[in-house]
């Protein structure tokens, strides 16, 4: 009987009685033991023309009682494992980043905690280092269970970025003004002055970093090195100002300020940046410090030539 019912349905499809029956025939096949029951039910329902009161037989797939349990447990374990692994990675990476930032960069606000008294005293130390009778070591204080250096407003030997930045801007202004007096000023010349000043500042910082490395691998924050390297522009401001007032004074002030800057850096490197190994002294250390002091003269002459 099942075989004859399948033949009747197929004949109806060939006659074109129902377009939907043709589509159904493409998805169902006649098996050896009979015809799929779902195909017969669907064909009988479509043949009835969608009459009222003739509901379509529902198709209820058999649920899998273990699928949701396994998927829920698996997703929970995955989420928990990934969460713990991510927290461990993020925690260790954040601690690593914070330790390296404090190690190499410190807090930028630290370098701008200055007042008028500090600026006056610091300029005296930089321009006349041989007159400084006090100590050259920095003052420490306990902060959060560890020792930390006091800010510049409380320590004359602490580095700051206020004086180097102001000195750099003043150097560019005074050099541009001297070019105007000579009739050589132009916006392009001001740009060249700024670029040369930045290059010398950067090279000076590299020299300090190299000297620290050769002296025994002592480490200092990069902003400390930038501050100490930028003090050279204070001497350049004095030399350029002397050239504006009296041109011949420039040839005396330039080597003098270069000598003072070299002496200031030697004292600083020996007593401040390299304090932890200052007891381990040798002739090689002296030669390196002397070379660093002598390099100030070509730096100063190069910056002075930029305004000629």
PDB file of C-alpha atoms in Angstrom:
ATOM      1  CA  UNK A   1       0.000   0.000   0.000  1.00  0.00           C
ATOM      2  CA  UNK A   2       2.793   2.455   0.757  1.00  0.00           C
ATOM      3  CA  UNK A   3       4.266   1.876  -2.646  1.00  0.00           C
ATOM      4  CA  UNK A   4       0.963   2.615  -4.409  1.00  0.00           C
ATOM      5  CA  UNK A   5       0.445   5.764  -2.299  1.00  0.00           C
ATOM      6  CA  UNK A   6       3.835   7.047  -3.410  1.00  0.00           C
ATOM      7  CA  UNK A   7       2.945   6.428  -7.052  1.00  0.00           C
ATOM      8  CA  UNK A   8      -0.301   8.382  -6.659  1.00  0.00           C
ATOM      9  CA  UNK A   9       1.501  11.367  -5.130  1.00  0.00           C
ATOM     10  CA  UNK A  10       4.167  11.315  -7.825  1.00  0.00           C
ATOM     11  CA  UNK A  11       1.507  11.241 -10.542  1.00  0.00           C
ATOM     12  CA  UNK A  12      -0.132  14.307  -9.041  1.00  0.00           C
ATOM     13  CA  UNK A  13       3.181  16.134  -9.083  1.00  0.00           C
ATOM     14  CA  UNK A  14       3.732  15.264 -12.760  1.00  0.00           C
ATOM     15  CA  UNK A  15       0.316  16.581 -13.668  1.00  0.00           C
ATOM     16  CA  UNK A  16       1.169  19.951 -12.073  1.00  0.00           C
ATOM     17  CA  UNK A  17      -1.680  19.932  -9.585  1.00  0.00           C
ATOM     18  CA  UNK A  18       0.490  21.574  -6.910  1.00  0.00           C
ATOM     19  CA  UNK A  19       3.738  23.516  -7.329  1.00  0.00           C
ATOM     20  CA  UNK A  20       4.678  22.959  -3.739  1.00  0.00           C
ATOM     21  CA  UNK A  21       4.440  19.179  -4.181  1.00  0.00           C
ATOM     22  CA  UNK A  22       7.121  19.395  -6.865  1.00  0.00           C
ATOM     23  CA  UNK A  23       9.424  21.166  -4.449  1.00  0.00           C
ATOM     24  CA  UNK A  24       8.744  18.547  -1.810  1.00  0.00           C
ATOM     25  CA  UNK A  25       9.624  15.728  -4.209  1.00  0.00           C
ATOM     26  CA  UNK A  26      13.161  17.087  -4.593  1.00  0.00           C
ATOM     27  CA  UNK A  27      13.958  16.542  -0.898  1.00  0.00           C
ATOM     28  CA  UNK A  28      12.333  13.157  -0.253  1.00  0.00           C
ATOM     29  CA  UNK A  29      13.230   9.839  -1.862  1.00  0.00           C
ATOM     30  CA  UNK A  30      11.507   6.523  -2.038  1.00  0.00           C
ATOM     31  CA  UNK A  31      13.389   4.006   0.040  1.00  0.00           C
ATOM     32  CA  UNK A  32      13.368   0.253  -0.467  1.00  0.00           C
ATOM     33  CA  UNK A  33      11.229  -0.492   2.543  1.00  0.00           C
ATOM     34  CA  UNK A  34       8.695   2.245   1.847  1.00  0.00           C
ATOM     35  CA  UNK A  35       8.280   5.999   1.774  1.00  0.00           C
ATOM     36  CA  UNK A  36       9.195   8.432   4.556  1.00  0.00           C
ATOM     37  CA  UNK A  37       6.216   9.237   6.667  1.00  0.00           C
ATOM     38  CA  UNK A  38       6.971  12.948   6.756  1.00  0.00           C
ATOM     39  CA  UNK A  39       6.745  13.168   2.950  1.00  0.00           C
ATOM     40  CA  UNK A  40       3.318  11.470   2.867  1.00  0.00           C
ATOM     41  CA  UNK A  41       1.936  13.716   5.606  1.00  0.00           C
ATOM     42  CA  UNK A  42       3.191  16.862   3.918  1.00  0.00           C
ATOM     43  CA  UNK A  43       1.825  15.800   0.558  1.00  0.00           C
ATOM     44  CA  UNK A  44      -1.561  14.973   2.030  1.00  0.00           C
ATOM     45  CA  UNK A  45      -1.711  18.337   3.807  1.00  0.00           C
ATOM     46  CA  UNK A  46      -0.825  20.296   0.652  1.00  0.00           C
ATOM     47  CA  UNK A  47      -3.315  18.311  -1.378  1.00  0.00           C
ATOM     48  CA  UNK A  48      -6.049  19.403   0.988  1.00  0.00           C
ATOM     49  CA  UNK A  49      -5.438  22.978  -0.195  1.00  0.00           C
ATOM     50  CA  UNK A  50      -4.943  24.475   3.233  1.00  0.00           C
ATOM     51  CA  UNK A  51      -8.553  23.967   4.242  1.00  0.00           C
ATOM     52  CA  UNK A  52      -9.743  25.310   7.559  1.00  0.00           C
ATOM     53  CA  UNK A  53      -9.785  22.806  10.341  1.00  0.00           C
ATOM     54  CA  UNK A  54      -7.034  20.718   8.847  1.00  0.00           C
ATOM     55  CA  UNK A  55      -3.965  21.381  10.966  1.00  0.00           C
ATOM     56  CA  UNK A  56      -0.532  20.554   9.743  1.00  0.00           C
ATOM     57  CA  UNK A  57       1.133  17.721  11.635  1.00  0.00           C
ATOM     58  CA  UNK A  58       3.737  19.274  13.945  1.00  0.00           C
ATOM     59  CA  UNK A  59       7.374  18.335  13.638  1.00  0.00           C
ATOM     60  CA  UNK A  60       8.889  17.901  17.068  1.00  0.00           C
ATOM     61  CA  UNK A  61      12.581  16.914  16.997  1.00  0.00           C
ATOM     62  CA  UNK A  62      13.746  14.810  19.886  1.00  0.00           C
ATOM     63  CA  UNK A  63      15.723  16.989  22.288  1.00  0.00           C
ATOM     64  CA  UNK A  64      19.211  16.074  23.447  1.00  0.00           C
ATOM     65  CA  UNK A  65      19.208  16.083  27.263  1.00  0.00           C
ATOM     66  CA  UNK A  66      23.027  16.217  27.452  1.00  0.00           C
ATOM     67  CA  UNK A  67      23.757  18.957  24.903  1.00  0.00           C
ATOM     68  CA  UNK A  68      22.863  21.983  27.029  1.00  0.00           C
ATOM     69  CA  UNK A  69      24.517  20.543  30.127  1.00  0.00           C
ATOM     70  CA  UNK A  70      27.792  19.839  28.344  1.00  0.00           C
ATOM     71  CA  UNK A  71      27.799  23.143  26.462  1.00  0.00           C
ATOM     72  CA  UNK A  72      26.980  25.150  29.588  1.00  0.00           C
ATOM     73  CA  UNK A  73      29.617  23.424  31.674  1.00  0.00           C
ATOM     74  CA  UNK A  74      32.211  23.722  28.899  1.00  0.00           C
ATOM     75  CA  UNK A  75      31.553  27.387  28.294  1.00  0.00           C
ATOM     76  CA  UNK A  76      31.684  28.062  32.037  1.00  0.00           C
ATOM     77  CA  UNK A  77      35.046  26.330  32.380  1.00  0.00           C
ATOM     78  CA  UNK A  78      36.417  28.147  29.345  1.00  0.00           C
ATOM     79  CA  UNK A  79      35.217  31.516  30.583  1.00  0.00           C
ATOM     80  CA  UNK A  80      36.625  30.903  34.053  1.00  0.00           C
ATOM     81  CA  UNK A  81      39.985  29.702  32.756  1.00  0.00           C
ATOM     82  CA  UNK A  82      40.377  32.541  30.281  1.00  0.00           C
ATOM     83  CA  UNK A  83      39.340  35.077  32.917  1.00  0.00           C
ATOM     84  CA  UNK A  84      41.888  33.845  35.454  1.00  0.00           C
ATOM     85  CA  UNK A  85      44.615  33.644  32.809  1.00  0.00           C
ATOM     86  CA  UNK A  86      43.797  37.135  31.524  1.00  0.00           C
ATOM     87  CA  UNK A  87      43.837  38.628  35.017  1.00  0.00           C
ATOM     88  CA  UNK A  88      47.191  37.019  35.712  1.00  0.00           C
ATOM     89  CA  UNK A  89      48.673  38.321  32.459  1.00  0.00           C
ATOM     90  CA  UNK A  90      47.228  41.819  32.864  1.00  0.00           C
ATOM     91  CA  UNK A  91      48.280  41.989  36.492  1.00  0.00           C
ATOM     92  CA  UNK A  92      51.869  41.006  35.812  1.00  0.00           C
ATOM     93  CA  UNK A  93      52.106  43.242  32.740  1.00  0.00           C
ATOM     94  CA  UNK A  94      50.710  46.259  34.589  1.00  0.00           C
ATOM     95  CA  UNK A  95      53.212  45.756  37.426  1.00  0.00           C
ATOM     96  CA  UNK A  96      56.021  45.424  34.885  1.00  0.00           C
ATOM     97  CA  UNK A  97      54.987  48.585  33.038  1.00  0.00           C
ATOM     98  CA  UNK A  98      54.622  50.597  36.242  1.00  0.00           C
ATOM     99  CA  UNK A  99      58.005  49.460  37.555  1.00  0.00           C
ATOM    100  CA  UNK A 100      59.736  50.365  34.280  1.00  0.00           C
ATOM    101  CA  UNK A 101      57.986  53.722  34.019  1.00  0.00           C
ATOM    102  CA  UNK A 102      59.056  54.665  37.546  1.00  0.00           C
ATOM    103  CA  UNK A 103      62.513  53.294  36.805  1.00  0.00           C
ATOM    104  CA  UNK A 104      63.199  55.209  33.604  1.00  0.00           C
ATOM    105  CA  UNK A 105      60.776  58.140  33.475  1.00  0.00           C
ATOM    106  CA  UNK A 106      59.743  58.993  37.058  1.00  0.00           C
ATOM    107  CA  UNK A 107      56.928  61.475  37.571  1.00  0.00           C
ATOM    108  CA  UNK A 108      57.070  64.502  35.217  1.00  0.00           C
ATOM    109  CA  UNK A 109      55.434  66.715  37.844  1.00  0.00           C
ATOM    110  CA  UNK A 110      58.398  66.092  40.126  1.00  0.00           C
ATOM    111  CA  UNK A 111      60.681  68.121  37.833  1.00  0.00           C
ATOM    112  CA  UNK A 112      58.529  71.265  37.969  1.00  0.00           C
ATOM    113  CA  UNK A 113      58.206  71.638  41.744  1.00  0.00           C
ATOM    114  CA  UNK A 114      60.397  74.742  41.952  1.00  0.00           C
ATOM    115  CA  UNK A 115      60.247  78.237  43.424  1.00  0.00           C
ATOM    116  CA  UNK A 116      62.195  81.474  42.981  1.00  0.00           C
ATOM    117  CA  UNK A 117      64.753  80.627  45.639  1.00  0.00           C
ATOM    118  CA  UNK A 118      65.525  77.274  44.071  1.00  0.00           C
ATOM    119  CA  UNK A 119      65.941  78.826  40.599  1.00  0.00           C
ATOM    120  CA  UNK A 120      68.389  81.450  41.881  1.00  0.00           C
ATOM    121  CA  UNK A 121      70.454  78.936  43.842  1.00  0.00           C
ATOM    122  CA  UNK A 122      70.440  76.407  41.010  1.00  0.00           C
ATOM    123  CA  UNK A 123      71.679  78.975  38.496  1.00  0.00           C
ATOM    124  CA  UNK A 124      74.544  79.802  40.861  1.00  0.00           C
ATOM    125  CA  UNK A 125      75.477  76.126  41.092  1.00  0.00           C
ATOM    126  CA  UNK A 126      75.377  75.645  37.312  1.00  0.00           C
ATOM    127  CA  UNK A 127      77.189  78.852  36.338  1.00  0.00           C
ATOM    128  CA  UNK A 128      79.651  78.898  39.279  1.00  0.00           C
ATOM    129  CA  UNK A 129      80.044  75.274  40.428  1.00  0.00           C
ATOM    130  CA  UNK A 130      83.410  75.926  42.102  1.00  0.00           C
ATOM    131  CA  UNK A 131      81.688  78.325  44.536  1.00  0.00           C
ATOM    132  CA  UNK A 132      79.269  75.674  45.764  1.00  0.00           C
ATOM    133  CA  UNK A 133      80.394  74.812  49.297  1.00  0.00           C
ATOM    134  CA  UNK A 134      77.599  72.435  50.191  1.00  0.00           C
ATOM    135  CA  UNK A 135      77.300  68.742  49.443  1.00  0.00           C
ATOM    136  CA  UNK A 136      76.398  67.366  45.988  1.00  0.00           C
ATOM    137  CA  UNK A 137      74.353  64.360  47.094  1.00  0.00           C
ATOM    138  CA  UNK A 138      70.576  64.365  46.859  1.00  0.00           C
ATOM    139  CA  UNK A 139      68.332  64.279  49.929  1.00  0.00           C
ATOM    140  CA  UNK A 140      66.138  61.212  50.420  1.00  0.00           C
ATOM    141  CA  UNK A 141      62.948  60.683  52.388  1.00  0.00           C
ATOM    142  CA  UNK A 142      60.832  57.575  53.143  1.00  0.00           C
ATOM    143  CA  UNK A 143      57.708  57.408  50.948  1.00  0.00           C
ATOM    144  CA  UNK A 144      55.447  54.347  50.926  1.00  0.00           C
ATOM    145  CA  UNK A 145      57.962  52.110  52.693  1.00  0.00           C
ATOM    146  CA  UNK A 146      60.893  52.994  50.431  1.00  0.00           C
ATOM    147  CA  UNK A 147      63.373  55.825  50.022  1.00  0.00           C
ATOM    148  CA  UNK A 148      62.570  58.532  47.510  1.00  0.00           C
ATOM    149  CA  UNK A 149      64.339  61.746  46.528  1.00  0.00           C
ATOM    150  CA  UNK A 150      62.949  65.056  47.674  1.00  0.00           C
ATOM    151  CA  UNK A 151      61.616  67.384  44.949  1.00  0.00           C
ATOM    152  CA  UNK A 152      63.749  70.284  43.690  1.00  0.00           C
ATOM    153  CA  UNK A 153      61.983  72.842  45.861  1.00  0.00           C
ATOM    154  CA  UNK A 154      63.507  71.125  48.931  1.00  0.00           C
ATOM    155  CA  UNK A 155      66.832  69.994  47.435  1.00  0.00           C
ATOM    156  CA  UNK A 156      69.228  72.182  45.473  1.00  0.00           C
ATOM    157  CA  UNK A 157      70.940  69.111  43.983  1.00  0.00           C
ATOM    158  CA  UNK A 158      67.734  67.651  42.560  1.00  0.00           C
ATOM    159  CA  UNK A 159      67.307  67.934  38.768  1.00  0.00           C
ATOM    160  CA  UNK A 160      64.469  69.948  37.283  1.00  0.00           C
ATOM    161  CA  UNK A 161      63.125  70.605  33.816  1.00  0.00           C
ATOM    162  CA  UNK A 162      61.910  74.143  34.423  1.00  0.00           C
ATOM    163  CA  UNK A 163      65.350  75.773  34.092  1.00  0.00           C
ATOM    164  CA  UNK A 164      66.441  73.717  31.012  1.00  0.00           C
ATOM    165  CA  UNK A 165      63.207  74.440  29.139  1.00  0.00           C
ATOM    166  CA  UNK A 166      63.271  78.142  29.990  1.00  0.00           C
ATOM    167  CA  UNK A 167      66.966  78.331  29.108  1.00  0.00           C
ATOM    168  CA  UNK A 168      66.367  76.591  25.782  1.00  0.00           C
ATOM    169  CA  UNK A 169      63.586  79.004  24.834  1.00  0.00           C
ATOM    170  CA  UNK A 170      65.694  81.983  25.940  1.00  0.00           C
ATOM    171  CA  UNK A 171      68.644  80.718  23.889  1.00  0.00           C
ATOM    172  CA  UNK A 172      66.539  80.501  20.738  1.00  0.00           C
ATOM    173  CA  UNK A 173      65.095  83.983  21.350  1.00  0.00           C
ATOM    174  CA  UNK A 174      68.447  85.657  22.087  1.00  0.00           C
ATOM    175  CA  UNK A 175      70.163  83.993  19.133  1.00  0.00           C
ATOM    176  CA  UNK A 176      67.332  85.048  16.819  1.00  0.00           C
ATOM    177  CA  UNK A 177      67.562  88.581  18.210  1.00  0.00           C
ATOM    178  CA  UNK A 178      71.316  88.687  17.542  1.00  0.00           C
ATOM    179  CA  UNK A 179      70.676  87.543  13.973  1.00  0.00           C
ATOM    180  CA  UNK A 180      68.194  90.384  13.601  1.00  0.00           C
ATOM    181  CA  UNK A 181      70.825  92.883  14.717  1.00  0.00           C
ATOM    182  CA  UNK A 182      73.118  91.535  12.021  1.00  0.00           C
ATOM    183  CA  UNK A 183      70.347  91.631   9.396  1.00  0.00           C
ATOM    184  CA  UNK A 184      70.314  87.842   8.980  1.00  0.00           C
ATOM    185  CA  UNK A 185      67.063  86.967  10.706  1.00  0.00           C
ATOM    186  CA  UNK A 186      64.434  84.841   8.923  1.00  0.00           C
ATOM    187  CA  UNK A 187      61.808  82.303  10.006  1.00  0.00           C
ATOM    188  CA  UNK A 188      63.901  79.567   8.418  1.00  0.00           C
ATOM    189  CA  UNK A 189      66.920  80.591  10.513  1.00  0.00           C
ATOM    190  CA  UNK A 190      64.815  80.363  13.667  1.00  0.00           C
ATOM    191  CA  UNK A 191      63.759  76.852  12.693  1.00  0.00           C
ATOM    192  CA  UNK A 192      67.399  75.885  12.132  1.00  0.00           C
ATOM    193  CA  UNK A 193      68.304  77.235  15.576  1.00  0.00           C
ATOM    194  CA  UNK A 194      65.560  75.230  17.221  1.00  0.00           C
ATOM    195  CA  UNK A 195      66.546  72.043  15.389  1.00  0.00           C
ATOM    196  CA  UNK A 196      70.237  72.375  16.238  1.00  0.00           C
ATOM    197  CA  UNK A 197      69.419  73.009  19.878  1.00  0.00           C
ATOM    198  CA  UNK A 198      67.266  69.873  20.082  1.00  0.00           C
ATOM    199  CA  UNK A 199      69.999  67.810  18.398  1.00  0.00           C
ATOM    200  CA  UNK A 200      72.668  68.997  20.851  1.00  0.00           C
ATOM    201  CA  UNK A 201      70.328  68.353  23.783  1.00  0.00           C
ATOM    202  CA  UNK A 202      69.716  64.822  22.571  1.00  0.00           C
ATOM    203  CA  UNK A 203      73.410  64.095  21.959  1.00  0.00           C
ATOM    204  CA  UNK A 204      74.289  65.487  25.369  1.00  0.00           C
ATOM    205  CA  UNK A 205      71.810  63.102  26.980  1.00  0.00           C
ATOM    206  CA  UNK A 206      73.285  60.183  25.036  1.00  0.00           C
ATOM    207  CA  UNK A 207      76.770  61.111  26.219  1.00  0.00           C
ATOM    208  CA  UNK A 208      75.622  61.120  29.843  1.00  0.00           C
ATOM    209  CA  UNK A 209      73.913  57.763  29.369  1.00  0.00           C
ATOM    210  CA  UNK A 210      77.037  56.312  27.754  1.00  0.00           C
ATOM    211  CA  UNK A 211      79.283  57.589  30.525  1.00  0.00           C
ATOM    212  CA  UNK A 212      77.010  56.056  33.155  1.00  0.00           C
ATOM    213  CA  UNK A 213      77.122  52.739  31.327  1.00  0.00           C
ATOM    214  CA  UNK A 214      80.913  52.769  31.009  1.00  0.00           C
ATOM    215  CA  UNK A 215      81.347  53.786  34.625  1.00  0.00           C
ATOM    216  CA  UNK A 216      79.706  50.587  35.779  1.00  0.00           C
ATOM    217  CA  UNK A 217      76.171  50.363  34.438  1.00  0.00           C
ATOM    218  CA  UNK A 218      74.515  52.781  36.861  1.00  0.00           C
ATOM    219  CA  UNK A 219      70.944  53.614  35.893  1.00  0.00           C
ATOM    220  CA  UNK A 220      69.133  56.937  36.101  1.00  0.00           C
ATOM    221  CA  UNK A 221      65.695  58.038  34.902  1.00  0.00           C
ATOM    222  CA  UNK A 222      65.708  59.489  31.407  1.00  0.00           C
ATOM    223  CA  UNK A 223      64.169  62.727  32.642  1.00  0.00           C
ATOM    224  CA  UNK A 224      67.081  63.131  35.059  1.00  0.00           C
ATOM    225  CA  UNK A 225      69.511  62.848  32.163  1.00  0.00           C
ATOM    226  CA  UNK A 226      67.425  65.251  30.073  1.00  0.00           C
ATOM    227  CA  UNK A 227      67.453  67.774  32.921  1.00  0.00           C
ATOM    228  CA  UNK A 228      71.220  67.603  33.473  1.00  0.00           C
ATOM    229  CA  UNK A 229      71.900  67.800  29.731  1.00  0.00           C
ATOM    230  CA  UNK A 230      69.594  70.806  29.346  1.00  0.00           C
ATOM    231  CA  UNK A 231      71.489  72.930  31.868  1.00  0.00           C
ATOM    232  CA  UNK A 232      74.016  73.643  29.104  1.00  0.00           C
ATOM    233  CA  UNK A 233      71.623  76.215  27.617  1.00  0.00           C
ATOM    234  CA  UNK A 234      71.971  78.423  30.704  1.00  0.00           C
ATOM    235  CA  UNK A 235      75.616  79.018  29.861  1.00  0.00           C
ATOM    236  CA  UNK A 236      74.748  79.562  26.203  1.00  0.00           C
ATOM    237  CA  UNK A 237      72.252  82.251  27.189  1.00  0.00           C
ATOM    238  CA  UNK A 238      74.978  84.101  29.098  1.00  0.00           C
ATOM    239  CA  UNK A 239      77.395  83.854  26.156  1.00  0.00           C
ATOM    240  CA  UNK A 240      74.862  85.004  23.551  1.00  0.00           C
ATOM    241  CA  UNK A 241      73.703  87.861  25.779  1.00  0.00           C
ATOM    242  CA  UNK A 242      77.331  88.968  26.175  1.00  0.00           C
ATOM    243  CA  UNK A 243      77.721  88.964  22.385  1.00  0.00           C
ATOM    244  CA  UNK A 244      74.672  91.210  22.039  1.00  0.00           C
ATOM    245  CA  UNK A 245      75.990  93.685  24.625  1.00  0.00           C
ATOM    246  CA  UNK A 246      79.649  93.557  23.586  1.00  0.00           C
ATOM    247  CA  UNK A 247      80.719  91.281  20.781  1.00  0.00           C
ATOM    248  CA  UNK A 248      84.224  90.665  22.137  1.00  0.00           C
ATOM    249  CA  UNK A 249      82.942  89.381  25.460  1.00  0.00           C
ATOM    250  CA  UNK A 250      81.524  86.373  23.641  1.00  0.00           C
ATOM    251  CA  UNK A 251      84.987  84.906  23.086  1.00  0.00           C
ATOM    252  CA  UNK A 252      85.620  84.944  26.819  1.00  0.00           C
ATOM    253  CA  UNK A 253      82.162  83.940  28.060  1.00  0.00           C
ATOM    254  CA  UNK A 254      81.731  80.949  25.724  1.00  0.00           C
ATOM    255  CA  UNK A 255      84.780  78.933  26.915  1.00  0.00           C
ATOM    256  CA  UNK A 256      84.123  80.016  30.495  1.00  0.00           C
ATOM    257  CA  UNK A 257      80.546  78.752  30.505  1.00  0.00           C
ATOM    258  CA  UNK A 258      81.674  75.541  28.759  1.00  0.00           C
ATOM    259  CA  UNK A 259      84.250  74.964  31.485  1.00  0.00           C
ATOM    260  CA  UNK A 260      81.683  75.588  34.229  1.00  0.00           C
ATOM    261  CA  UNK A 261      79.229  73.219  32.588  1.00  0.00           C
ATOM    262  CA  UNK A 262      81.856  70.486  32.357  1.00  0.00           C
ATOM    263  CA  UNK A 263      82.747  70.947  36.019  1.00  0.00           C
ATOM    264  CA  UNK A 264      79.095  70.845  37.025  1.00  0.00           C
ATOM    265  CA  UNK A 265      78.513  67.583  35.124  1.00  0.00           C
ATOM    266  CA  UNK A 266      81.614  65.954  36.612  1.00  0.00           C
ATOM    267  CA  UNK A 267      80.489  66.804  40.142  1.00  0.00           C
ATOM    268  CA  UNK A 268      76.980  65.632  39.362  1.00  0.00           C
ATOM    269  CA  UNK A 269      78.021  62.338  37.820  1.00  0.00           C
ATOM    270  CA  UNK A 270      80.387  61.514  40.682  1.00  0.00           C
ATOM    271  CA  UNK A 271      78.192  62.522  43.618  1.00  0.00           C
ATOM    272  CA  UNK A 272      74.592  62.327  42.415  1.00  0.00           C
ATOM    273  CA  UNK A 273      74.017  59.907  39.528  1.00  0.00           C
ATOM    274  CA  UNK A 274      76.910  57.598  40.417  1.00  0.00           C
ATOM    275  CA  UNK A 275      76.743  57.782  44.206  1.00  0.00           C
ATOM    276  CA  UNK A 276      76.202  54.045  44.726  1.00  0.00           C
ATOM    277  CA  UNK A 277      79.618  53.072  43.310  1.00  0.00           C
ATOM    278  CA  UNK A 278      81.624  56.165  44.036  1.00  0.00           C
ATOM    279  CA  UNK A 279      83.843  54.156  46.376  1.00  0.00           C
ATOM    280  CA  UNK A 280      84.965  51.973  43.481  1.00  0.00           C
ATOM    281  CA  UNK A 281      87.170  54.578  41.879  1.00  0.00           C
ATOM    282  CA  UNK A 282      89.738  54.056  39.149  1.00  0.00           C
ATOM    283  CA  UNK A 283      91.772  55.957  36.610  1.00  0.00           C
ATOM    284  CA  UNK A 284      89.381  54.824  33.862  1.00  0.00           C
ATOM    285  CA  UNK A 285      86.543  56.648  35.623  1.00  0.00           C
ATOM    286  CA  UNK A 286      88.580  59.817  35.783  1.00  0.00           C
ATOM    287  CA  UNK A 287      89.386  59.662  32.088  1.00  0.00           C
ATOM    288  CA  UNK A 288      85.739  59.187  31.198  1.00  0.00           C
ATOM    289  CA  UNK A 289      84.660  62.113  33.342  1.00  0.00           C
ATOM    290  CA  UNK A 290      87.399  64.266  31.851  1.00  0.00           C
ATOM    291  CA  UNK A 291      86.316  63.322  28.344  1.00  0.00           C
ATOM    292  CA  UNK A 292      82.720  64.228  29.186  1.00  0.00           C
ATOM    293  CA  UNK A 293      83.866  67.639  30.455  1.00  0.00           C
ATOM    294  CA  UNK A 294      85.963  68.294  27.340  1.00  0.00           C
ATOM    295  CA  UNK A 295      83.030  67.461  25.062  1.00  0.00           C
ATOM    296  CA  UNK A 296      81.204  70.527  26.384  1.00  0.00           C
ATOM    297  CA  UNK A 297      83.486  72.839  24.398  1.00  0.00           C
ATOM    298  CA  UNK A 298      82.543  71.531  20.928  1.00  0.00           C
ATOM    299  CA  UNK A 299      78.883  71.489  21.973  1.00  0.00           C
ATOM    300  CA  UNK A 300      79.065  75.129  23.063  1.00  0.00           C
ATOM    301  CA  UNK A 301      80.962  76.249  19.973  1.00  0.00           C
ATOM    302  CA  UNK A 302      78.467  74.466  17.747  1.00  0.00           C
ATOM    303  CA  UNK A 303      75.527  76.182  19.469  1.00  0.00           C
ATOM    304  CA  UNK A 304      77.378  79.514  19.279  1.00  0.00           C
ATOM    305  CA  UNK A 305      78.048  79.100  15.568  1.00  0.00           C
ATOM    306  CA  UNK A 306      74.341  78.617  14.964  1.00  0.00           C
ATOM    307  CA  UNK A 307      73.785  82.284  15.656  1.00  0.00           C
ATOM    308  CA  UNK A 308      76.525  83.616  13.348  1.00  0.00           C
TER     309      UNK A 308
END
